[in-house]
mmCIF file with all atom_site columns, C-alpha atoms in Angstrom:
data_model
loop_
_atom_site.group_PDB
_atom_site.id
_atom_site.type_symbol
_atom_site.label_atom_id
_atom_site.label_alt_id
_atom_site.label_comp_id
_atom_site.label_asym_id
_atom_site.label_entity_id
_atom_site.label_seq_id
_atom_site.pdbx_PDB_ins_code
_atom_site.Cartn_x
_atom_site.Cartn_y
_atom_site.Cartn_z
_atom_site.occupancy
_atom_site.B_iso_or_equiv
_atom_site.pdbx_formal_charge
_atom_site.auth_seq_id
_atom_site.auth_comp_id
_atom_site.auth_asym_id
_atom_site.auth_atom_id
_atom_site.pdbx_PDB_model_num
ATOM 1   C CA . UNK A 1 1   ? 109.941 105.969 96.278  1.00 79.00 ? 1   UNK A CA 1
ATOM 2   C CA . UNK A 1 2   ? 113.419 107.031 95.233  1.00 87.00 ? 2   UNK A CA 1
ATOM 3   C CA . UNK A 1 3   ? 112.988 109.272 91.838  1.00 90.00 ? 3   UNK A CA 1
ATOM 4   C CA . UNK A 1 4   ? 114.896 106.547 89.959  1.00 90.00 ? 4   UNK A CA 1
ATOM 5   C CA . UNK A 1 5   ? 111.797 104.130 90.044  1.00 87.00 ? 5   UNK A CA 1
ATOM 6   C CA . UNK A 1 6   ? 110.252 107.496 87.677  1.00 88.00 ? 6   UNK A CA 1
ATOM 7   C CA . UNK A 1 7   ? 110.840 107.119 84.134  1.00 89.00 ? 7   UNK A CA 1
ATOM 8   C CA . UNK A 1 8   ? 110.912 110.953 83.503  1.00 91.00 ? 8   UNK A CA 1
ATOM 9   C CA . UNK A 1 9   ? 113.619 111.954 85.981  1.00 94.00 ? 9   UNK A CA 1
ATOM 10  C CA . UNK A 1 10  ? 116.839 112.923 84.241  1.00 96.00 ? 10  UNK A CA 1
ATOM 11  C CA . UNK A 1 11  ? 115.003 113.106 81.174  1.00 95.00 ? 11  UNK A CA 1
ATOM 12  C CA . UNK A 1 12  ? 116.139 116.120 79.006  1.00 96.00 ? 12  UNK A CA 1
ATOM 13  C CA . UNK A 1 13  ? 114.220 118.793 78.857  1.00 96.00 ? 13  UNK A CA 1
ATOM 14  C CA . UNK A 1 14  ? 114.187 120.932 75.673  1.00 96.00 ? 14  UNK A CA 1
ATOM 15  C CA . UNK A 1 15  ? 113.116 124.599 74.575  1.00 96.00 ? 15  UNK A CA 1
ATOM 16  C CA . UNK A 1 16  ? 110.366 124.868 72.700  1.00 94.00 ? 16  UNK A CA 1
ATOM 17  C CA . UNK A 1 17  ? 110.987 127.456 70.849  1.00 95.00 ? 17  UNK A CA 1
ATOM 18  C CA . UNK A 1 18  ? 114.034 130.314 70.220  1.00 97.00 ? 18  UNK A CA 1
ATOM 19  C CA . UNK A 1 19  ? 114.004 132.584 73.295  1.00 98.00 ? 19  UNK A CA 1
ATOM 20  C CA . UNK A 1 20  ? 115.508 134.430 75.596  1.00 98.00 ? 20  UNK A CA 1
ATOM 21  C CA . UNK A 1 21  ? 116.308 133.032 79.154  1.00 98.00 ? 21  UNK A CA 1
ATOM 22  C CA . UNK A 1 22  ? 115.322 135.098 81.835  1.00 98.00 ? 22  UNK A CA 1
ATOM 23  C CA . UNK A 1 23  ? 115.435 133.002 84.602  1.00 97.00 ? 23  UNK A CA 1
ATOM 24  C CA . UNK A 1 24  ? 117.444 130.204 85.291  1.00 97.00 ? 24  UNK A CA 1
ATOM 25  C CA . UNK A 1 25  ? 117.587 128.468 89.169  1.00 95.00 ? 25  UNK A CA 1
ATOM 26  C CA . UNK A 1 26  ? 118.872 124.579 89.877  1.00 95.00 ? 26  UNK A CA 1
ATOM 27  C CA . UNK A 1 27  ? 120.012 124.973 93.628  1.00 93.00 ? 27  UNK A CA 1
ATOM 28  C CA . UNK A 1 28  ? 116.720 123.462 95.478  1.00 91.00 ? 28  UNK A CA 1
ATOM 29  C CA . UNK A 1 29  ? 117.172 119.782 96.444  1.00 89.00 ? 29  UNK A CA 1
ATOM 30  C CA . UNK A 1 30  ? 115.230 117.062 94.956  1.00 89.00 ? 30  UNK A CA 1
ATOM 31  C CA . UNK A 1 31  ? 113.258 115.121 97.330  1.00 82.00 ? 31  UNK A CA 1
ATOM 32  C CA . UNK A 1 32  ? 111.580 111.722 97.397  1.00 76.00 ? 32  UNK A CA 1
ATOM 33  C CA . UNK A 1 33  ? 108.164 111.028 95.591  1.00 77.00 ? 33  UNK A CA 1
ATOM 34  C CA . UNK A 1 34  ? 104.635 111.299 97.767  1.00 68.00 ? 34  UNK A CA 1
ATOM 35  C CA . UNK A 1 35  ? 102.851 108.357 96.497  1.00 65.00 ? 35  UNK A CA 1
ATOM 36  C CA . UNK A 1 36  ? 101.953 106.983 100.016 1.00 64.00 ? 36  UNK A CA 1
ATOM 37  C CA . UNK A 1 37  ? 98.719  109.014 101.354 1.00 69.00 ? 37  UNK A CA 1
ATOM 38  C CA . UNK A 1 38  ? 100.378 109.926 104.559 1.00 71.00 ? 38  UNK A CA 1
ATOM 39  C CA . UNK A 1 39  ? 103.492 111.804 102.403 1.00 64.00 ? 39  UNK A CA 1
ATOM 40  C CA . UNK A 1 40  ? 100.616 113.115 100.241 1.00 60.00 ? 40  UNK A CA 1
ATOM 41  C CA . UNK A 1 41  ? 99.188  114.770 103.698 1.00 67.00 ? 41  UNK A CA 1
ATOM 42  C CA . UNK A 1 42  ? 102.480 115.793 105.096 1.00 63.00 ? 42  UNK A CA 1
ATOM 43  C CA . UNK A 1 43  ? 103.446 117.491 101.792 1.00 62.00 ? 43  UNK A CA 1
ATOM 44  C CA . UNK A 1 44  ? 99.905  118.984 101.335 1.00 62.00 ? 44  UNK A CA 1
ATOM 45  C CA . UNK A 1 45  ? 99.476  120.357 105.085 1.00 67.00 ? 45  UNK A CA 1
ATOM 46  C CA . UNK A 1 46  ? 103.130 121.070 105.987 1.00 62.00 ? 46  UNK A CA 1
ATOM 47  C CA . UNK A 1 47  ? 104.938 121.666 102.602 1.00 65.00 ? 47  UNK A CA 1
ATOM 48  C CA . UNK A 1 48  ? 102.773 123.065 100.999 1.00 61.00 ? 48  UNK A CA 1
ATOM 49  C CA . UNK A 1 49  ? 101.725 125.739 103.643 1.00 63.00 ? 49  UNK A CA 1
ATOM 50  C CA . UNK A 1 50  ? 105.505 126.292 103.824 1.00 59.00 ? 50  UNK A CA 1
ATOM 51  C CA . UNK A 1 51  ? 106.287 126.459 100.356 1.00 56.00 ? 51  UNK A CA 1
ATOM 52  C CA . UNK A 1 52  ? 103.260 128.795 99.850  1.00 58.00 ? 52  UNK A CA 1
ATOM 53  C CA . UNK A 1 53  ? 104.521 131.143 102.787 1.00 57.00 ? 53  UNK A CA 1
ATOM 54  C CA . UNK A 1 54  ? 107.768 131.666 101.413 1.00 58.00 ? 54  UNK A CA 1
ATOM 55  C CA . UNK A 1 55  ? 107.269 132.152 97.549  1.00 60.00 ? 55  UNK A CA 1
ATOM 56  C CA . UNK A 1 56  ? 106.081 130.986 94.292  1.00 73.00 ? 56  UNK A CA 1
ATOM 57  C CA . UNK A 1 57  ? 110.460 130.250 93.809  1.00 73.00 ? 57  UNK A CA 1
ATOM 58  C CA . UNK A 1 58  ? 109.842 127.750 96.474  1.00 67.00 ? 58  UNK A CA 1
ATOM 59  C CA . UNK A 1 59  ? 106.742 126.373 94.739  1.00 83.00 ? 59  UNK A CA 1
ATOM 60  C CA . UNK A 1 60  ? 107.729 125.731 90.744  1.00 92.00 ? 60  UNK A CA 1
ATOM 61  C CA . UNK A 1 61  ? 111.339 124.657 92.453  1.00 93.00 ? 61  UNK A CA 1
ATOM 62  C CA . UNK A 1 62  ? 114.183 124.761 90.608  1.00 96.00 ? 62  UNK A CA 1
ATOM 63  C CA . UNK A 1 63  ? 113.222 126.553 87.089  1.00 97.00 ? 63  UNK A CA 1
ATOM 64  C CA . UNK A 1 64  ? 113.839 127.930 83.862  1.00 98.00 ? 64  UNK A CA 1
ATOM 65  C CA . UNK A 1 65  ? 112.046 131.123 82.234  1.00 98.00 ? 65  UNK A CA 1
ATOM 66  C CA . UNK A 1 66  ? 112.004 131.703 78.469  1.00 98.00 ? 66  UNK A CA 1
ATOM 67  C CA . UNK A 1 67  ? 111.207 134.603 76.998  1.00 98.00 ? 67  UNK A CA 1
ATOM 68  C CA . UNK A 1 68  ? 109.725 133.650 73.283  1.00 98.00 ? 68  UNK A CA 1
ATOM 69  C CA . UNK A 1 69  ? 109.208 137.182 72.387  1.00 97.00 ? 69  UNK A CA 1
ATOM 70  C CA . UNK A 1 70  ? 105.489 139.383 71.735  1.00 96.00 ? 70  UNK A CA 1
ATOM 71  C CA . UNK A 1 71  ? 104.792 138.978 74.934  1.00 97.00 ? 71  UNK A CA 1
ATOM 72  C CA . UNK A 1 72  ? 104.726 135.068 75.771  1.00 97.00 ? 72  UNK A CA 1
ATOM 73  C CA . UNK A 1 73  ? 107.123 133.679 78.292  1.00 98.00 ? 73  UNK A CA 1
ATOM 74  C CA . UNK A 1 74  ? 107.383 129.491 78.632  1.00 97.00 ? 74  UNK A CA 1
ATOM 75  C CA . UNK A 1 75  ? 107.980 128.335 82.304  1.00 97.00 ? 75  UNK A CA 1
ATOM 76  C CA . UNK A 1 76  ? 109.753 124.917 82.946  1.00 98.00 ? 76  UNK A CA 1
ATOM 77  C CA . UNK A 1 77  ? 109.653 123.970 86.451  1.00 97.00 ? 77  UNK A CA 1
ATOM 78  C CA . UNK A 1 78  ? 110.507 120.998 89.596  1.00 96.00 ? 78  UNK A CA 1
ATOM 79  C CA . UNK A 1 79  ? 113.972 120.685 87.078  1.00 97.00 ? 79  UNK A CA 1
ATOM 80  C CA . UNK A 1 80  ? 116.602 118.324 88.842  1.00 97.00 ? 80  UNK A CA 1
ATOM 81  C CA . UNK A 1 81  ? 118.777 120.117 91.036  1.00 97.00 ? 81  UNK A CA 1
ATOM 82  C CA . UNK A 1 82  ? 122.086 120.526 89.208  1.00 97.00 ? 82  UNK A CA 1
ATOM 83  C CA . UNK A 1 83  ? 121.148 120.146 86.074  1.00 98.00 ? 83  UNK A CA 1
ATOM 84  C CA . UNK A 1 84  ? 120.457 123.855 84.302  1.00 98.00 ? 84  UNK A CA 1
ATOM 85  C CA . UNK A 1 85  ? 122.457 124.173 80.734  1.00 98.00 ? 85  UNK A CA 1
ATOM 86  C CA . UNK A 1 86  ? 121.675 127.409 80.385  1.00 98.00 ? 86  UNK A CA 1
ATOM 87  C CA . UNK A 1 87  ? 121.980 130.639 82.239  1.00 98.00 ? 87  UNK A CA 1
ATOM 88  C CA . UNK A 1 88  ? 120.001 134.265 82.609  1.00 98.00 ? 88  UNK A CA 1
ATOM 89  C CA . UNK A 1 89  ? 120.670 135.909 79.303  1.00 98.00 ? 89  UNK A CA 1
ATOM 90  C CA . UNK A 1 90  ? 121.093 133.113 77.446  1.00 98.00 ? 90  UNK A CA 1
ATOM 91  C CA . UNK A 1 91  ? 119.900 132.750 73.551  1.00 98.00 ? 91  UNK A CA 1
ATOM 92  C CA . UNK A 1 92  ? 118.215 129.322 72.728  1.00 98.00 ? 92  UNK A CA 1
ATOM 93  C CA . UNK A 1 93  ? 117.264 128.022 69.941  1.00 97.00 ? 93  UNK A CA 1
ATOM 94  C CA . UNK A 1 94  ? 114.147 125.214 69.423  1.00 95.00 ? 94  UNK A CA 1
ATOM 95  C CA . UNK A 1 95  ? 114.860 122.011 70.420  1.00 94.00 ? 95  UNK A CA 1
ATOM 96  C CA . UNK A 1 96  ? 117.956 123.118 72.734  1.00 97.00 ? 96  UNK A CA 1
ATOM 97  C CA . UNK A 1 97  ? 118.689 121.518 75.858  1.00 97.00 ? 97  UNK A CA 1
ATOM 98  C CA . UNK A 1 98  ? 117.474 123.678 78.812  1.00 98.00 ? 98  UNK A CA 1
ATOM 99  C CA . UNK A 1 99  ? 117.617 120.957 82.002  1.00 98.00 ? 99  UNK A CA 1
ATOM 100 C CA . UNK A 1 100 ? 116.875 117.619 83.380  1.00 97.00 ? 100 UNK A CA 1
ATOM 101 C CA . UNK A 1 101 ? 113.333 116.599 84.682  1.00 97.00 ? 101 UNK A CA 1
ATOM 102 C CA . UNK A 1 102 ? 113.448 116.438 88.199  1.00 97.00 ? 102 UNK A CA 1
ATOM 103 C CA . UNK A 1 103 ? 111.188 116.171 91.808  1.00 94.00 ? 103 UNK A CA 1
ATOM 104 C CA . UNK A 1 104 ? 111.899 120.029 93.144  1.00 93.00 ? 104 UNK A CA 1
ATOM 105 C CA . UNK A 1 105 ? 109.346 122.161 94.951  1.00 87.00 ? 105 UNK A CA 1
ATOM 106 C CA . UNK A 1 106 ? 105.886 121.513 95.463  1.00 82.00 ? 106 UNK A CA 1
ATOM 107 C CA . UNK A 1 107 ? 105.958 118.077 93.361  1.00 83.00 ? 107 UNK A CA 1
ATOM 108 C CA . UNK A 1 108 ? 104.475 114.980 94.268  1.00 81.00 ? 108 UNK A CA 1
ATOM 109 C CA . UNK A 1 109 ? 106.853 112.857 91.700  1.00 88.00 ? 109 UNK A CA 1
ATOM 110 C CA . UNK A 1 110 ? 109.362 113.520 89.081  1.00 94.00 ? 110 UNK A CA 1
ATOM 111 C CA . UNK A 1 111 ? 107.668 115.411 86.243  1.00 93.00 ? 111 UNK A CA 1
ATOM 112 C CA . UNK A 1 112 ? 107.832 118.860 84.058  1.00 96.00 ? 112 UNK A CA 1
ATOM 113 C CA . UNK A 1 113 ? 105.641 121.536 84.827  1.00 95.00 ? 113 UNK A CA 1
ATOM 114 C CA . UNK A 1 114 ? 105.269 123.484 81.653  1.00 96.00 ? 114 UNK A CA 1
ATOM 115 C CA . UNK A 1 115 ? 102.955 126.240 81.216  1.00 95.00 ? 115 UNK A CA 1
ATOM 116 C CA . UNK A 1 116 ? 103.336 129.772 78.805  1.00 96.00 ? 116 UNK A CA 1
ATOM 117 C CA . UNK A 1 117 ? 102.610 133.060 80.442  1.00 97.00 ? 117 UNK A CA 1
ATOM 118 C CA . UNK A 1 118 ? 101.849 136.566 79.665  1.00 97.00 ? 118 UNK A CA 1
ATOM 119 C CA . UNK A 1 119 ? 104.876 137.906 82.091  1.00 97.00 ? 119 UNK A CA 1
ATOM 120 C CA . UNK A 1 120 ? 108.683 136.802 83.176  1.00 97.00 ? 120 UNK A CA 1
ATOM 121 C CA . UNK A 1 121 ? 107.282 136.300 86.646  1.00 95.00 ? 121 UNK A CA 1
ATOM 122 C CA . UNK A 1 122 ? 105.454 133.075 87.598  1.00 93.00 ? 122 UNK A CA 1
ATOM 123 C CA . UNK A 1 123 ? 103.695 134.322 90.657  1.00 90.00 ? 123 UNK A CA 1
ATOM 124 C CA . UNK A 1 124 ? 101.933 137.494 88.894  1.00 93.00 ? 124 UNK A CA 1
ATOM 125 C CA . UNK A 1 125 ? 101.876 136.179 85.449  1.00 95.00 ? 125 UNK A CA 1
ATOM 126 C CA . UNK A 1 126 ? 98.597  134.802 83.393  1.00 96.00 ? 126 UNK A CA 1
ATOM 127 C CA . UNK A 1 127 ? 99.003  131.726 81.671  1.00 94.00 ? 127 UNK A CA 1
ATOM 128 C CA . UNK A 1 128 ? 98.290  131.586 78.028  1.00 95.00 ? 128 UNK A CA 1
ATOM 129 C CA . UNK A 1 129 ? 96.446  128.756 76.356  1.00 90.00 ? 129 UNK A CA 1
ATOM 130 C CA . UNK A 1 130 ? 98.106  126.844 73.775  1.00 85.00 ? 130 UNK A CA 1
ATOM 131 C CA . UNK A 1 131 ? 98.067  123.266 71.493  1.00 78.00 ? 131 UNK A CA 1
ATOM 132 C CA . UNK A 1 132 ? 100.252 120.883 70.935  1.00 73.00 ? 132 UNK A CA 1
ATOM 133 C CA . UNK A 1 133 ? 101.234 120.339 67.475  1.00 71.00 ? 133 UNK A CA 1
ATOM 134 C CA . UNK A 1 134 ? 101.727 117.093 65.894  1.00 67.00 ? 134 UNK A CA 1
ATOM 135 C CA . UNK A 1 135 ? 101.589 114.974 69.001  1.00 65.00 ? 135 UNK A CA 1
ATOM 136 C CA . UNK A 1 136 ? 98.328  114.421 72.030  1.00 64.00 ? 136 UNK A CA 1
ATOM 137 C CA . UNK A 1 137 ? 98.250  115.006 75.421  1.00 64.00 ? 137 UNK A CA 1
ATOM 138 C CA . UNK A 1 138 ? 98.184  111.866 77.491  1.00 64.00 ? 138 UNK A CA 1
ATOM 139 C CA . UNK A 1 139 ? 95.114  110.362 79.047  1.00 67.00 ? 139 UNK A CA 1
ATOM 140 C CA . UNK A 1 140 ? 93.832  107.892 80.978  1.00 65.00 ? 140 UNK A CA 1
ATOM 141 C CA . UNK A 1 141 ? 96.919  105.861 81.614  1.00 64.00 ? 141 UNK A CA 1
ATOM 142 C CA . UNK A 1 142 ? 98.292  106.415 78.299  1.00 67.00 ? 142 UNK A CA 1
ATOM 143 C CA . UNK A 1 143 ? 101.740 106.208 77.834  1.00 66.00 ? 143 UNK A CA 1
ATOM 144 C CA . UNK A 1 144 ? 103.232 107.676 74.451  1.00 62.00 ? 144 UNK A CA 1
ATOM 145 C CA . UNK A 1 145 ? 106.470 109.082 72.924  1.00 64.00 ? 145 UNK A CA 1
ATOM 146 C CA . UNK A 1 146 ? 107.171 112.059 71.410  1.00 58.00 ? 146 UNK A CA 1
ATOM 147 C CA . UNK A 1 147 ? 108.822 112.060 67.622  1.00 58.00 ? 147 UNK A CA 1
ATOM 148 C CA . UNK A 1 148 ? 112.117 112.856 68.186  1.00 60.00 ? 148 UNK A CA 1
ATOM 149 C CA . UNK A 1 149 ? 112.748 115.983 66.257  1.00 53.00 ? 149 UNK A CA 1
ATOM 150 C CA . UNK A 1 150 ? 114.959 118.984 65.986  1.00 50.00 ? 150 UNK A CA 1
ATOM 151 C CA . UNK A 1 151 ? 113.220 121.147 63.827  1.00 48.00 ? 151 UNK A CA 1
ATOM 152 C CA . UNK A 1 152 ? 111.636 124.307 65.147  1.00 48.00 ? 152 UNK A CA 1
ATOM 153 C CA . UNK A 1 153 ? 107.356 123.521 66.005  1.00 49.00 ? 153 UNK A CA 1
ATOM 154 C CA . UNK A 1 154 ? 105.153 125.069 62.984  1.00 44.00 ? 154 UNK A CA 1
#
């Protein structure tokens, strides 16, 4: 399906909290979603295998890096080609527009790929664990919206 028919593509994407950015990349194309199983096979056996081969850049797709300071780094990836508002050096602030959600890299259908990390680099860095504050996680078919908020998370 096209990524129009996905709620979440275009949606804005904002930082989480003041940073740094240290890597910023929106040049990889967007492609169509997977949902049929024979696209979920093509993009799992040849894709994938190629994606792998040639880099974890090719994998998160197009991406942004923030560097939150003490050691934690906040990785936003599959962005929509074209979209980046921010560049390498960049000072954010909470709640600041980084991108658009997009269908880039090793992505099945339009969605954010968020994750913090001990490191700048996504392909040697550990992730960190961390909780949402003030709003769930999605489950089962759940569909919810986040407050709409501008403050910086407690």
């Amino acid at each position: 399906r096209r990524n129009s028919a996905f709620p979440a593509f275009g949606a804005p994407l904002l930082a989480v909290a003041d940073g740094t950015v240290v890597r910023a990349t929106d040049r990889q194309r967007d492609h169509l979603s997977r949902t049929s199983l024979l696209a979920l096979l093509y993009l799992m056996i040849l894709e994938a295998s190629v994606r792998d081969l040639s880099g974890v850049k090719r994998i998160v797709g197009n991406h942004v890096v923030l560097d939150l300071g003490n050691g934690t780094y906040a990785l936003y990836a599959h962005l929509q080609r074209g979209s980046l508002t921010v560049r390498e050096g960049d000072r954010v602030t909470a709640g600041q527009p980084l991108a658009r959600c997009g269908n880039s890299g090793n992505s099945t259908e339009p969605h954010l790929h968020f994750q913090l990390m001990d490191g700048p680099d996504p392909d040697t860095a550990r992730g960190l664990p961390f909780t949402w504050r003030g709003i769930g996680v999605p489950r089962n078919r759940e569909v919810f919206e986040a407050p709409a908020t501008t403050s910086q998370p407690a």
